[in-house]
CSV table of C-alpha atoms in Angstrom, one decimal:
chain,number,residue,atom,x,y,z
A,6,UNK,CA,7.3,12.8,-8.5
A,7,UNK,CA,7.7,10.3,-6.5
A,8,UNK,CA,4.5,9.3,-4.9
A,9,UNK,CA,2.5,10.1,-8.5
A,10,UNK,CA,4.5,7.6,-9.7
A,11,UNK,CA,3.5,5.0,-7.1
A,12,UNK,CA,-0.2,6.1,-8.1
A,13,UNK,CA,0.2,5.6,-11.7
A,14,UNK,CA,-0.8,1.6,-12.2
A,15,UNK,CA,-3.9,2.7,-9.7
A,16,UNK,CA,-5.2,5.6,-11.8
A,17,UNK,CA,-4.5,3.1,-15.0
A,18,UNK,CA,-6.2,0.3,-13.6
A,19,UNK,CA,-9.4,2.9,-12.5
A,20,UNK,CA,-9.2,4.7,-15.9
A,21,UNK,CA,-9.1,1.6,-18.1
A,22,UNK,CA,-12.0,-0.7,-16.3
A,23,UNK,CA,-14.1,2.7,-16.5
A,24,UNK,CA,-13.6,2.4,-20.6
A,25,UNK,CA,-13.4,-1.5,-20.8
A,26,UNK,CA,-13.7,-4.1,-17.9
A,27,UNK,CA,-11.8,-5.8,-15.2
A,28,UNK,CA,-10.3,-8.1,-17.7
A,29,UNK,CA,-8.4,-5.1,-19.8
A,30,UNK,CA,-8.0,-3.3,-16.7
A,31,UNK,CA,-5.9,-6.1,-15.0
A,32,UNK,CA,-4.0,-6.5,-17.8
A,33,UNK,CA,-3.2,-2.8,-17.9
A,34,UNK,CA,-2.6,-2.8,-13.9
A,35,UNK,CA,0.5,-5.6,-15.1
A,36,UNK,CA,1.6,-3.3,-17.5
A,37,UNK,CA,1.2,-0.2,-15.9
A,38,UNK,CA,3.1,-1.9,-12.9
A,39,UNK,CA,6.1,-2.7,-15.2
A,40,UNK,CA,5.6,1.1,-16.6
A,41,UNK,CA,6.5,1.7,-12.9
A,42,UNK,CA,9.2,-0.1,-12.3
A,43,UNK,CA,11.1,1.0,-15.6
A,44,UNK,CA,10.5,4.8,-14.6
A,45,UNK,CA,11.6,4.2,-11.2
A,46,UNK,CA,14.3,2.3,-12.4
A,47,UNK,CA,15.6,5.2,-14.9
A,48,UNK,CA,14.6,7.9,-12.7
A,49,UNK,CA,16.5,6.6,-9.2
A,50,UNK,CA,19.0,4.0,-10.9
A,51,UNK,CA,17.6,1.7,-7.9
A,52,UNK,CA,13.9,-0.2,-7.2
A,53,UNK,CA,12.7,-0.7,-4.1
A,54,UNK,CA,11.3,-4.1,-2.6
A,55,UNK,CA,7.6,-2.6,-2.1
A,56,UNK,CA,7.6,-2.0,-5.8
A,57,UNK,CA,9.4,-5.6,-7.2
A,58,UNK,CA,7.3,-7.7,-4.5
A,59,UNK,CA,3.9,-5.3,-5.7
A,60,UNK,CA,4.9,-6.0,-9.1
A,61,UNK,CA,5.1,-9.8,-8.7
A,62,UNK,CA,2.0,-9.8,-6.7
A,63,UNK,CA,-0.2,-8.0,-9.9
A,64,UNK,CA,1.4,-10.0,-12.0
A,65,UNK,CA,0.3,-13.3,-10.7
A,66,UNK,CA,-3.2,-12.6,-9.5
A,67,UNK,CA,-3.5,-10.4,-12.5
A,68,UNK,CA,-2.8,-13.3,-14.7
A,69,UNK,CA,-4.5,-15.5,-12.9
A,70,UNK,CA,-7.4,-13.3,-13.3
A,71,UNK,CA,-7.1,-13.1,-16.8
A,72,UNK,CA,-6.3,-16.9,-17.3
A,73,UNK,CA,-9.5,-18.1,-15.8
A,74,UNK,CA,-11.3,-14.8,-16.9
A,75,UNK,CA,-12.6,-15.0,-13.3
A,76,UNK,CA,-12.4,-11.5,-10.9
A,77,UNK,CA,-11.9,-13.0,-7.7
A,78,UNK,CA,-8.2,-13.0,-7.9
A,79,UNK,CA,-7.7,-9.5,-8.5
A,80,UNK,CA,-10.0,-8.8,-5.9
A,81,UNK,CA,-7.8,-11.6,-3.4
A,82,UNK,CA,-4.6,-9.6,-4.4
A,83,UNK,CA,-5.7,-6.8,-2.6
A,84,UNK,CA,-6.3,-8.6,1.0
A,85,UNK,CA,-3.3,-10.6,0.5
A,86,UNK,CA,-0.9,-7.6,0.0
A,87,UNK,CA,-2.4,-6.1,3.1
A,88,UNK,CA,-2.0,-9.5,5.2
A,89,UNK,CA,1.7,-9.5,3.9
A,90,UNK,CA,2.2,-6.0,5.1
A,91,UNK,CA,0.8,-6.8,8.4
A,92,UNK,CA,2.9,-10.0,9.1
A,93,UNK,CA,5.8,-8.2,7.5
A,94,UNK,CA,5.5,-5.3,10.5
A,95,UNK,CA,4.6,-8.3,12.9
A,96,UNK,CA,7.7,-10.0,12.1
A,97,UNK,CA,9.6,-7.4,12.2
A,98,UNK,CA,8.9,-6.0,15.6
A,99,UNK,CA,9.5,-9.4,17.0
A,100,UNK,CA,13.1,-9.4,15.9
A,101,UNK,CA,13.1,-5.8,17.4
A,102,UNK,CA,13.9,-4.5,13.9
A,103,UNK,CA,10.9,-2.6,13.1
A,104,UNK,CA,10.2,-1.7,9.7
A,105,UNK,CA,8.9,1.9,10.3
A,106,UNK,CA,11.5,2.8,12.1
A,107,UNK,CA,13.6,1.7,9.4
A,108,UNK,CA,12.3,3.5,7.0
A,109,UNK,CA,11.4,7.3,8.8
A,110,UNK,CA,13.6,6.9,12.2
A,111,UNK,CA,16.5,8.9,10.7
A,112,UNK,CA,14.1,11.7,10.3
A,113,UNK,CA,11.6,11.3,13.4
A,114,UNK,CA,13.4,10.6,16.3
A,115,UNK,CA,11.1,8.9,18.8
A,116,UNK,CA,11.0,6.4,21.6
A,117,UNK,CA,11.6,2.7,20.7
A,118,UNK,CA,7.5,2.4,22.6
A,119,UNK,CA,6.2,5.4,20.2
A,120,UNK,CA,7.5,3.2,16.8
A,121,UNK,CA,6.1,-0.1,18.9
A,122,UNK,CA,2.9,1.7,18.9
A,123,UNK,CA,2.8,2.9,15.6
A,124,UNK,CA,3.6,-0.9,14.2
A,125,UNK,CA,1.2,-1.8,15.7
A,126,UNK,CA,-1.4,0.5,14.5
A,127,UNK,CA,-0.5,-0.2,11.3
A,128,UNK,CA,-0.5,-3.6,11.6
A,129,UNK,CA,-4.1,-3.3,12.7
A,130,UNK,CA,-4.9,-1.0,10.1
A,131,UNK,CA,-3.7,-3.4,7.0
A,132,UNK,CA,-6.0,-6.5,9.0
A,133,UNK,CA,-8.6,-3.9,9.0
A,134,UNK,CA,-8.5,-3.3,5.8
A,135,UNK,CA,-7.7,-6.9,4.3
A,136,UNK,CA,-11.2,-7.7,5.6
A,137,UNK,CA,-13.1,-5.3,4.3
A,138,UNK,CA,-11.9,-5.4,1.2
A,139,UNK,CA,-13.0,-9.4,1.8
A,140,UNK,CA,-16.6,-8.3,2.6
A,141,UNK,CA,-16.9,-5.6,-0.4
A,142,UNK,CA,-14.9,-7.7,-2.9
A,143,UNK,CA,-17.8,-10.6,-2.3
A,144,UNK,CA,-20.6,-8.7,-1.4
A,145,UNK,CA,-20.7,-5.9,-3.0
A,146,UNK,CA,-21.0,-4.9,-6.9
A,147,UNK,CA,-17.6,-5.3,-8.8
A,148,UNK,CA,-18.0,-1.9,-9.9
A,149,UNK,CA,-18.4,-0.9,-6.0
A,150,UNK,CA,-15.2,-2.6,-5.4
A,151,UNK,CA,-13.3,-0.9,-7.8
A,152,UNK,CA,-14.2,2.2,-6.5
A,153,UNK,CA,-13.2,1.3,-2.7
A,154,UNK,CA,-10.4,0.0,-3.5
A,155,UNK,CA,-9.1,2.9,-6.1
A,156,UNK,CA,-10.7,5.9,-3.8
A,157,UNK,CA,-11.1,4.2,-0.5
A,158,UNK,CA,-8.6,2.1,0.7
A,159,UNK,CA,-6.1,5.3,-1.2
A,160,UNK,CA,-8.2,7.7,1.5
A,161,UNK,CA,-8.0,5.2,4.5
A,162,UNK,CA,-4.2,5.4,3.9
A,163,UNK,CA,-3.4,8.2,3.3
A,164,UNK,CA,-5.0,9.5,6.8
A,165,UNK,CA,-3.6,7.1,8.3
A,166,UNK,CA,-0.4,8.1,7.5
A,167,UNK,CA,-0.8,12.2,8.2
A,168,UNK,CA,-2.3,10.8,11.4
A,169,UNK,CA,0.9,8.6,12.1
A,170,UNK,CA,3.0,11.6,10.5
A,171,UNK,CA,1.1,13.8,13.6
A,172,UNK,CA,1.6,11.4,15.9
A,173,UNK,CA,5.3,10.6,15.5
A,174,UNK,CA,5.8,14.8,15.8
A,175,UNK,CA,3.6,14.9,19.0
A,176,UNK,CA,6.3,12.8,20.1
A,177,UNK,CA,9.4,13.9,19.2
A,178,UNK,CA,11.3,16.2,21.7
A,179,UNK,CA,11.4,19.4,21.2
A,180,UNK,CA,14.8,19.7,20.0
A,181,UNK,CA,14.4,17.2,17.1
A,182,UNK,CA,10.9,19.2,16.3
A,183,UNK,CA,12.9,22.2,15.8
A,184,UNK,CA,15.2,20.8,13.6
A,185,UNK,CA,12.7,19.1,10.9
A,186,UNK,CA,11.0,23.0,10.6
């Protein structure tokens, strides 16, 4: 329930510029976004930083977007989220706190050099994908864009993360392996 609830202002966004344009549909991402954090809210009682900063991010480039009637900051919102992921994991490994550890080391029990690596990787994944989303935002069609960025920057990440997901178990010791099945 969860994670279709985190896809909810995506499919809205998609649905609605299919039937309208990117004007309507970045209003409807704002609202859709606010949808989200109401359900979470009465669902779990609690919102989580990802969601309140994601919603304050749509919210300003999606009004900016509709202020100006002018695409391009939509289209920046995506590479800027990403570059704020990146430095956030950045950051955070330099303190030694990682994030991703945080967040799955209760139930994946790895070396502190496995969740180095897979910071890392991430963090090289979100710069990856913060400049292509540059090159299609501003090269591409906007139509094109809208599709990579609803279908495949989704797809990118979600490999990514059953390929982090099979890492992390390659890694774990038996033991711990063996108590996850």
């Amino acid at each position: 329930m969860k994670q279709l609830l985190d896809f909810l202002p995506l499919v809205i966004f998609f649905a609605v510029y299919k039937f309208f344009d990117i004007y309507v549909a970045s209003g409807a991402l704002i609202a859709a976004t606010a949808l989200q954090l109401i359900i979470s809210y009465m669902l779990y009682k609690k919102l989580e930083k990802m969601h309140l900063i994601t919603f304050a991010m749509v919210t300003v480039f999606g009004s900016l977007t509709l202020i100006f009637h002018d695409d391009s900051f939509i289209k920046w919102k995506v590479t800027i989220v990403y570059a704020l992921f990146a430095i956030a994991l950045v950051v955070s490994q330099f303190m030694n706190k990682p994030i991703l550890k945080s967040m799955l080391g209760k139930e994946l029990v790895v070396a502190d050099k496995i969740w180095a690596h897979v910071t890392w990787y991430w963090v090289l994944f979100f710069v990856a994908c913060a400049i292509v989303n540059i090159y299609v935002a501003f090269s591409l069609s906007q139509e094109t864009w809208v599709n990579f960025k609803v279908f495949g920057l989704t797809a990118l990440t979600l490999i990514n993360t059953v390929l982090t997901v099979l890492y992390l178990f390659k890694n774990m010791s038996e033991e711990d392996r063996k108590e996850l099945k």
